[in-house]
Amino acid sequence: KAVVSTQSTGESINSRLALVMKSGKFTIGYRSTLKSIRQGKSKLIIIANNTPALRKSEIEYYCMLAKVGVHHYSGSNIDLGTACGKYFRVGCLCITDPGDSDIIRSMPSE
């Protein structure tokens, strides 16, 4: 049963992410993510599961200081890139404006 629930949340994440890509504002990549956290523009950070531990912990630390939510994406950076509709790998991305999506309201429950 637990596997089914994680699968459904994975699907909902992907559909919400697609909506953000269409209607919202976001930055892709480690350096631009850190920049937007520092500037206080970020609302939610999504990190792929195969991001190096040091990089992941650094982003989490920045988010903790800036009081920004972090979501650990269940797939690899290849899967995250595909979910964003890109043809390249995405290690981490920062959502600055969710647009029509309710992704930010839905994340804290997890």
mmCIF file of N, CA and C in Angstrom:
data_model
loop_
_atom_site.group_PDB
_atom_site.id
_atom_site.type_symbol
_atom_site.label_atom_id
_atom_site.label_comp_id
_atom_site.label_asym_id
_atom_site.label_seq_id
_atom_site.Cartn_x
_atom_site.Cartn_y
_atom_site.Cartn_z
ATOM 1 N N LYS A 1 0.822 -1.204 0.000
ATOM 2 C CA LYS A 1 0.000 0.000 0.000
ATOM 3 C C LYS A 1 0.862 1.263 0.000
ATOM 4 N N ALA A 2 1.970 1.237 0.751
ATOM 5 C CA ALA A 2 2.852 2.405 0.828
ATOM 6 C C ALA A 2 3.435 2.740 -0.544
ATOM 7 N N VAL A 3 3.751 1.700 -1.313
ATOM 8 C CA VAL A 3 4.333 1.908 -2.636
ATOM 9 C C VAL A 3 3.354 2.643 -3.547
ATOM 10 N N VAL A 4 2.090 2.273 -3.459
ATOM 11 C CA VAL A 4 1.058 2.897 -4.286
ATOM 12 C C VAL A 4 0.936 4.381 -3.957
ATOM 13 N N SER A 5 0.960 4.720 -2.656
ATOM 14 C CA SER A 5 0.806 6.121 -2.263
ATOM 15 C C SER A 5 1.991 6.959 -2.737
ATOM 16 N N THR A 6 3.213 6.425 -2.655
ATOM 17 C CA THR A 6 4.370 7.194 -3.136
ATOM 18 C C THR A 6 4.303 7.353 -4.648
ATOM 19 N N GLN A 7 3.776 6.335 -5.325
ATOM 20 C CA GLN A 7 3.632 6.419 -6.781
ATOM 21 C C GLN A 7 2.658 7.529 -7.153
ATOM 22 N N SER A 8 1.531 7.606 -6.453
ATOM 23 C CA SER A 8 0.530 8.629 -6.772
ATOM 24 C C SER A 8 1.054 10.024 -6.460
ATOM 25 N N THR A 9 1.817 10.179 -5.361
ATOM 26 C CA THR A 9 2.378 11.499 -5.060
ATOM 27 C C THR A 9 3.424 11.861 -6.110
ATOM 28 N N GLY A 10 4.162 10.878 -6.592
ATOM 29 C CA GLY A 10 5.140 11.115 -7.659
ATOM 30 C C GLY A 10 4.477 11.634 -8.910
ATOM 31 N N GLU A 11 3.332 11.027 -9.248
ATOM 32 C CA GLU A 11 2.575 11.475 -10.427
ATOM 33 C C GLU A 11 2.050 12.889 -10.232
ATOM 34 N N SER A 12 1.530 13.170 -9.029
ATOM 35 C CA SER A 12 0.976 14.498 -8.780
ATOM 36 C C SER A 12 2.075 15.555 -8.791
ATOM 37 N N ILE A 13 3.255 15.186 -8.296
ATOM 38 C CA ILE A 13 4.405 16.105 -8.338
ATOM 39 C C ILE A 13 4.714 16.441 -9.791
ATOM 40 N N ASN A 14 4.784 15.415 -10.627
ATOM 41 C CA ASN A 14 5.127 15.624 -12.039
ATOM 42 C C ASN A 14 4.107 16.504 -12.751
ATOM 43 N N SER A 15 2.827 16.275 -12.487
ATOM 44 C CA SER A 15 1.795 17.077 -13.148
ATOM 45 C C SER A 15 1.821 18.517 -12.646
ATOM 46 N N ARG A 16 2.071 18.692 -11.356
ATOM 47 C CA ARG A 16 2.157 20.048 -10.805
ATOM 48 C C ARG A 16 3.386 20.766 -11.336
ATOM 49 N N LEU A 17 4.473 19.995 -11.477
ATOM 50 C CA LEU A 17 5.727 20.553 -12.001
ATOM 51 C C LEU A 17 5.545 21.004 -13.445
ATOM 52 N N ALA A 18 4.810 20.222 -14.216
ATOM 53 C CA ALA A 18 4.535 20.582 -15.612
ATOM 54 C C ALA A 18 3.738 21.881 -15.681
ATOM 55 N N LEU A 19 2.810 22.062 -14.746
ATOM 56 C CA LEU A 19 1.999 23.279 -14.704
ATOM 57 C C LEU A 19 2.860 24.491 -14.332
ATOM 58 N N VAL A 20 3.807 24.291 -13.412
ATOM 59 C CA VAL A 20 4.730 25.370 -13.040
ATOM 60 C C VAL A 20 5.579 25.765 -14.248
ATOM 61 N N MET A 21 6.047 24.759 -15.000
ATOM 62 C CA MET A 21 6.874 25.027 -16.175
ATOM 63 C C MET A 21 6.104 25.855 -17.207
ATOM 64 N N LYS A 22 4.794 25.585 -17.299
ATOM 65 C CA LYS A 22 3.962 26.292 -18.262
ATOM 66 C C LYS A 22 3.622 27.709 -17.791
ATOM 67 N N SER A 23 3.176 27.838 -16.524
ATOM 68 C CA SER A 23 2.570 29.099 -16.093
ATOM 69 C C SER A 23 3.373 29.876 -15.055
ATOM 70 N N GLY A 24 4.381 29.246 -14.447
ATOM 71 C CA GLY A 24 5.092 29.909 -13.353
ATOM 72 C C GLY A 24 6.484 30.365 -13.736
ATOM 73 N N LYS A 25 7.247 30.759 -12.689
ATOM 74 C CA LYS A 25 8.640 31.150 -12.891
ATOM 75 C C LYS A 25 9.521 30.237 -12.065
ATOM 76 N N PHE A 26 10.655 29.854 -12.632
ATOM 77 C CA PHE A 26 11.552 28.923 -11.962
ATOM 78 C C PHE A 26 12.978 29.133 -12.451
ATOM 79 N N THR A 27 13.928 28.644 -11.669
ATOM 80 C CA THR A 27 15.317 28.617 -12.131
ATOM 81 C C THR A 27 15.821 27.192 -12.006
ATOM 82 N N ILE A 28 16.597 26.773 -12.987
ATOM 83 C CA ILE A 28 17.123 25.421 -13.002
ATOM 84 C C ILE A 28 18.618 25.480 -12.745
ATOM 85 N N GLY A 29 19.096 24.583 -11.898
ATOM 86 C CA GLY A 29 20.534 24.487 -11.657
ATOM 87 C C GLY A 29 20.919 24.896 -10.254
ATOM 88 N N TYR A 30 22.084 24.420 -9.857
ATOM 89 C CA TYR A 30 22.589 24.603 -8.500
ATOM 90 C C TYR A 30 22.908 26.067 -8.213
ATOM 91 N N ARG A 31 23.684 26.691 -9.091
ATOM 92 C CA ARG A 31 24.144 28.057 -8.838
ATOM 93 C C ARG A 31 22.996 29.060 -8.856
ATOM 94 N N SER A 32 22.101 28.932 -9.827
ATOM 95 C CA SER A 32 20.967 29.864 -9.900
ATOM 96 C C SER A 32 19.985 29.632 -8.751
ATOM 97 N N THR A 33 19.888 28.384 -8.285
ATOM 98 C CA THR A 33 19.047 28.081 -7.124
ATOM 99 C C THR A 33 19.578 28.784 -5.880
ATOM 100 N N LEU A 34 20.898 28.670 -5.649
ATOM 101 C CA LEU A 34 21.498 29.339 -4.493
ATOM 102 C C LEU A 34 21.342 30.856 -4.588
ATOM 103 N N LYS A 35 21.480 31.395 -5.791
ATOM 104 C CA LYS A 35 21.313 32.846 -5.980
ATOM 105 C C LYS A 35 19.910 33.291 -5.594
ATOM 106 N N SER A 36 18.910 32.549 -6.067
ATOM 107 C CA SER A 36 17.526 32.946 -5.786
ATOM 108 C C SER A 36 17.175 32.771 -4.303
ATOM 109 N N ILE A 37 17.792 31.780 -3.641
ATOM 110 C CA ILE A 37 17.568 31.615 -2.196
ATOM 111 C C ILE A 37 18.155 32.822 -1.463
ATOM 112 N N ARG A 38 19.366 33.213 -1.860
ATOM 113 C CA ARG A 38 20.034 34.356 -1.235
ATOM 114 C C ARG A 38 19.239 35.642 -1.422
ATOM 115 N N GLN A 39 18.642 35.798 -2.585
ATOM 116 C CA GLN A 39 17.861 37.003 -2.866
ATOM 117 C C GLN A 39 16.482 36.975 -2.215
ATOM 118 N N GLY A 40 16.097 35.816 -1.692
ATOM 119 C CA GLY A 40 14.812 35.688 -1.016
ATOM 120 C C GLY A 40 13.638 35.544 -1.962
ATOM 121 N N LYS A 41 13.896 35.147 -3.203
ATOM 122 C CA LYS A 41 12.828 35.017 -4.201
ATOM 123 C C LYS A 41 12.192 33.640 -4.201
ATOM 124 N N SER A 42 12.874 32.647 -3.662
ATOM 125 C CA SER A 42 12.431 31.267 -3.840
ATOM 126 C C SER A 42 11.294 30.896 -2.897
ATOM 127 N N LYS A 43 10.386 30.049 -3.416
ATOM 128 C CA LYS A 43 9.245 29.562 -2.639
ATOM 129 C C LYS A 43 9.401 28.077 -2.296
ATOM 130 N N LEU A 44 9.985 27.314 -3.225
ATOM 131 C CA LEU A 44 10.167 25.879 -3.024
ATOM 132 C C LEU A 44 11.371 25.405 -3.816
ATOM 133 N N ILE A 45 12.155 24.501 -3.204
ATOM 134 C CA ILE A 45 13.312 23.917 -3.876
ATOM 135 C C ILE A 45 13.046 22.430 -4.073
ATOM 136 N N ILE A 46 13.342 21.933 -5.249
ATOM 137 C CA ILE A 46 13.206 20.503 -5.523
ATOM 138 C C ILE A 46 14.579 19.959 -5.877
ATOM 139 N N ILE A 47 14.992 18.902 -5.165
ATOM 140 C CA ILE A 47 16.315 18.309 -5.354
ATOM 141 C C ILE A 47 16.162 16.873 -5.822
ATOM 142 N N ALA A 48 16.919 16.479 -6.842
ATOM 143 C CA ALA A 48 16.901 15.098 -7.338
ATOM 144 C C ALA A 48 17.549 14.177 -6.304
ATOM 145 N N ASN A 49 17.201 12.885 -6.358
ATOM 146 C CA ASN A 49 17.709 11.979 -5.329
ATOM 147 C C ASN A 49 19.178 11.574 -5.522
ATOM 148 N N ASN A 50 19.753 11.821 -6.693
ATOM 149 C CA ASN A 50 21.164 11.461 -6.884
ATOM 150 C C ASN A 50 22.084 12.686 -6.869
ATOM 151 N N THR A 51 21.585 13.783 -6.277
ATOM 152 C CA THR A 51 22.430 14.958 -6.075
ATOM 153 C C THR A 51 23.486 14.620 -5.025
ATOM 154 N N PRO A 52 24.752 15.025 -5.241
ATOM 155 C CA PRO A 52 25.806 14.719 -4.255
ATOM 156 C C PRO A 52 25.440 15.218 -2.858
ATOM 157 N N ALA A 53 25.846 14.466 -1.840
ATOM 158 C CA ALA A 53 25.433 14.732 -0.455
ATOM 159 C C ALA A 53 25.837 16.124 0.016
ATOM 160 N N LEU A 54 27.038 16.548 -0.325
ATOM 161 C CA LEU A 54 27.517 17.865 0.114
ATOM 162 C C LEU A 54 26.667 18.983 -0.487
ATOM 163 N N ARG A 55 26.379 18.862 -1.764
ATOM 164 C CA ARG A 55 25.568 19.845 -2.479
ATOM 165 C C ARG A 55 24.150 19.879 -1.909
ATOM 166 N N LYS A 56 23.604 18.687 -1.645
ATOM 167 C CA LYS A 56 22.251 18.574 -1.092
ATOM 168 C C LYS A 56 22.179 19.230 0.285
ATOM 169 N N SER A 57 23.161 18.949 1.134
ATOM 170 C CA SER A 57 23.149 19.502 2.489
ATOM 171 C C SER A 57 23.374 21.010 2.470
ATOM 172 N N GLU A 58 24.160 21.498 1.506
ATOM 173 C CA GLU A 58 24.372 22.945 1.397
ATOM 174 C C GLU A 58 23.075 23.659 1.018
ATOM 175 N N ILE A 59 22.349 23.089 0.054
ATOM 176 C CA ILE A 59 21.065 23.666 -0.349
ATOM 177 C C ILE A 59 20.081 23.630 0.814
ATOM 178 N N GLU A 60 20.046 22.498 1.542
ATOM 179 C CA GLU A 60 19.145 22.373 2.690
ATOM 180 C C GLU A 60 19.466 23.409 3.761
ATOM 181 N N TYR A 61 20.759 23.657 3.966
ATOM 182 C CA TYR A 61 21.192 24.637 4.966
ATOM 183 C C TYR A 61 20.739 26.040 4.575
ATOM 184 N N TYR A 62 20.956 26.408 3.309
ATOM 185 C CA TYR A 62 20.501 27.694 2.802
ATOM 186 C C TYR A 62 18.986 27.834 2.978
ATOM 187 N N CYS A 63 18.248 26.778 2.656
ATOM 188 C CA CYS A 63 16.786 26.791 2.761
ATOM 189 C C CYS A 63 16.329 26.946 4.199
ATOM 190 N N MET A 64 17.058 26.287 5.104
ATOM 191 C CA MET A 64 16.728 26.376 6.525
ATOM 192 C C MET A 64 16.893 27.818 7.008
ATOM 193 N N LEU A 65 17.966 28.478 6.571
ATOM 194 C CA LEU A 65 18.198 29.872 6.962
ATOM 195 C C LEU A 65 17.158 30.808 6.359
ATOM 196 N N ALA A 66 16.782 30.534 5.106
ATOM 197 C CA ALA A 66 15.829 31.400 4.410
ATOM 198 C C ALA A 66 14.372 30.995 4.645
ATOM 199 N N LYS A 67 14.163 29.923 5.399
ATOM 200 C CA LYS A 67 12.820 29.380 5.674
ATOM 201 C C LYS A 67 12.074 29.052 4.386
ATOM 202 N N VAL A 68 12.738 28.300 3.522
ATOM 203 C CA VAL A 68 12.170 27.879 2.241
ATOM 204 C C VAL A 68 11.966 26.367 2.298
ATOM 205 N N GLY A 69 10.877 25.883 1.725
ATOM 206 C CA GLY A 69 10.593 24.457 1.719
ATOM 207 C C GLY A 69 11.485 23.699 0.747
ATOM 208 N N VAL A 70 11.874 22.476 1.134
ATOM 209 C CA VAL A 70 12.685 21.614 0.268
ATOM 210 C C VAL A 70 11.914 20.335 0.011
ATOM 211 N N HIS A 71 11.858 19.934 -1.243
ATOM 212 C CA HIS A 71 11.241 18.651 -1.583
ATOM 213 C C HIS A 71 12.291 17.762 -2.226
ATOM 214 N N HIS A 72 12.448 16.547 -1.677
ATOM 215 C CA HIS A 72 13.382 15.595 -2.265
ATOM 216 C C HIS A 72 12.632 14.785 -3.314
ATOM 217 N N TYR A 73 12.958 15.036 -4.562
ATOM 218 C CA TYR A 73 12.295 14.355 -5.673
ATOM 219 C C TYR A 73 12.681 12.888 -5.659
ATOM 220 N N SER A 74 11.714 12.003 -5.910
ATOM 221 C CA SER A 74 11.956 10.563 -5.774
ATOM 222 C C SER A 74 12.820 9.993 -6.899
ATOM 223 N N GLY A 75 12.896 10.688 -8.045
ATOM 224 C CA GLY A 75 13.670 10.184 -9.179
ATOM 225 C C GLY A 75 15.049 10.808 -9.276
ATOM 226 N N SER A 76 15.822 10.349 -10.254
ATOM 227 C CA SER A 76 17.169 10.883 -10.473
ATOM 228 C C SER A 76 17.101 12.220 -11.188
ATOM 229 N N ASN A 77 18.268 12.809 -11.477
ATOM 230 C CA ASN A 77 18.291 14.101 -12.175
ATOM 231 C C ASN A 77 17.787 13.967 -13.615
ATOM 232 N N ILE A 78 17.905 12.784 -14.189
ATOM 233 C CA ILE A 78 17.371 12.533 -15.536
ATOM 234 C C ILE A 78 15.843 12.581 -15.490
ATOM 235 N N ASP A 79 15.266 11.924 -14.473
ATOM 236 C CA ASP A 79 13.803 11.917 -14.299
ATOM 237 C C ASP A 79 13.265 13.323 -14.025
ATOM 238 N N LEU A 80 14.004 14.092 -13.207
ATOM 239 C CA LEU A 80 13.583 15.449 -12.873
ATOM 240 C C LEU A 80 13.608 16.337 -14.117
ATOM 241 N N GLY A 81 14.620 16.151 -14.959
ATOM 242 C CA GLY A 81 14.697 16.887 -16.224
ATOM 243 C C GLY A 81 13.528 16.564 -17.132
ATOM 244 N N THR A 82 13.178 15.288 -17.192
ATOM 245 C CA THR A 82 12.040 14.848 -18.007
ATOM 246 C C THR A 82 10.735 15.415 -17.460
ATOM 247 N N ALA A 83 10.588 15.424 -16.127
ATOM 248 C CA ALA A 83 9.380 15.961 -15.498
ATOM 249 C C ALA A 83 9.227 17.458 -15.774
ATOM 250 N N CYS A 84 10.362 18.141 -15.922
ATOM 251 C CA CYS A 84 10.335 19.578 -16.241
ATOM 252 C C CYS A 84 10.099 19.821 -17.723
ATOM 253 N N GLY A 85 10.102 18.750 -18.519
ATOM 254 C CA GLY A 85 9.919 18.897 -19.961
ATOM 255 C C GLY A 85 11.181 19.334 -20.670
ATOM 256 N N LYS A 86 12.330 19.094 -20.028
ATOM 257 C CA LYS A 86 13.614 19.468 -20.630
ATOM 258 C C LYS A 86 14.296 18.217 -21.169
ATOM 259 N N TYR A 87 15.221 18.437 -22.105
ATOM 260 C CA TYR A 87 15.955 17.310 -22.673
ATOM 261 C C TYR A 87 17.335 17.167 -22.052
ATOM 262 N N PHE A 88 17.501 17.753 -20.874
ATOM 263 C CA PHE A 88 18.774 17.623 -20.172
ATOM 264 C C PHE A 88 18.514 17.280 -18.707
ATOM 265 N N ARG A 89 19.572 16.944 -17.991
ATOM 266 C CA ARG A 89 19.430 16.556 -16.588
ATOM 267 C C ARG A 89 19.262 17.799 -15.709
ATOM 268 N N VAL A 90 18.443 17.661 -14.670
ATOM 269 C CA VAL A 90 18.212 18.758 -13.732
ATOM 270 C C VAL A 90 18.464 18.242 -12.321
ATOM 271 N N GLY A 91 19.538 18.726 -11.696
ATOM 272 C CA GLY A 91 19.877 18.290 -10.333
ATOM 273 C C GLY A 91 18.983 18.939 -9.293
ATOM 274 N N CYS A 92 18.799 20.245 -9.427
ATOM 275 C CA CYS A 92 17.915 20.949 -8.509
ATOM 276 C C CYS A 92 17.260 22.118 -9.226
ATOM 277 N N LEU A 93 16.057 22.449 -8.770
ATOM 278 C CA LEU A 93 15.383 23.589 -9.345
ATOM 279 C C LEU A 93 14.666 24.360 -8.261
ATOM 280 N N CYS A 94 14.507 25.645 -8.505
ATOM 281 C CA CYS A 94 13.905 26.552 -7.548
ATOM 282 C C CYS A 94 12.659 27.158 -8.177
ATOM 283 N N ILE A 95 11.539 27.067 -7.487
ATOM 284 C CA ILE A 95 10.310 27.671 -7.977
ATOM 285 C C ILE A 95 10.163 29.039 -7.321
ATOM 286 N N THR A 96 10.182 30.100 -8.141
ATOM 287 C CA THR A 96 10.045 31.460 -7.609
ATOM 288 C C THR A 96 8.597 31.938 -7.673
ATOM 289 N N ASP A 97 7.862 31.445 -8.672
ATOM 290 C CA ASP A 97 6.444 31.788 -8.795
ATOM 291 C C ASP A 97 5.698 30.560 -9.296
ATOM 292 N N PRO A 98 4.797 29.988 -8.476
ATOM 293 C CA PRO A 98 4.140 28.742 -8.875
ATOM 294 C C PRO A 98 3.141 28.873 -10.022
ATOM 295 N N GLY A 99 2.737 30.095 -10.367
ATOM 296 C CA GLY A 99 1.753 30.279 -11.436
ATOM 297 C C GLY A 99 0.402 29.725 -11.033
ATOM 298 N N ASP A 100 -0.202 28.909 -11.901
ATOM 299 C CA ASP A 100 -1.534 28.340 -11.626
ATOM 300 C C ASP A 100 -1.472 27.101 -10.733
ATOM 301 N N SER A 101 -0.251 26.597 -10.483
ATOM 302 C CA SER A 101 -0.095 25.337 -9.749
ATOM 303 C C SER A 101 -0.238 25.533 -8.241
ATOM 304 N N ASP A 102 -0.688 24.471 -7.564
ATOM 305 C CA ASP A 102 -0.800 24.506 -6.092
ATOM 306 C C ASP A 102 0.344 23.716 -5.452
ATOM 307 N N ILE A 103 1.479 23.655 -6.125
ATOM 308 C CA ILE A 103 2.604 22.819 -5.703
ATOM 309 C C ILE A 103 3.142 23.218 -4.334
ATOM 310 N N ILE A 104 3.153 24.504 -4.014
ATOM 311 C CA ILE A 104 3.725 24.977 -2.746
ATOM 312 C C ILE A 104 2.803 24.646 -1.585
ATOM 313 N N ARG A 105 1.492 24.742 -1.806
ATOM 314 C CA ARG A 105 0.531 24.374 -0.747
ATOM 315 C C ARG A 105 0.537 22.871 -0.515
ATOM 316 N N SER A 106 0.799 22.097 -1.554
ATOM 317 C CA SER A 106 0.705 20.637 -1.428
ATOM 318 C C SER A 106 1.954 20.011 -0.804
ATOM 319 N N MET A 107 3.105 20.680 -0.873
ATOM 320 C CA MET A 107 4.355 20.087 -0.413
ATOM 321 C C MET A 107 4.486 19.932 1.107
ATOM 322 N N PRO A 108 4.192 20.958 1.922
ATOM 323 C CA PRO A 108 4.465 20.835 3.358
ATOM 324 C C PRO A 108 3.813 19.649 4.045
ATOM 325 N N SER A 109 2.740 19.115 3.445
ATOM 326 C CA SER A 109 2.055 17.961 4.055
ATOM 327 C C SER A 109 2.931 16.705 4.034
ATOM 328 N N GLU A 110 3.918 16.666 3.124
ATOM 329 C CA GLU A 110 4.761 15.470 3.024
ATOM 330 C C GLU A 110 5.877 15.493 4.046
#
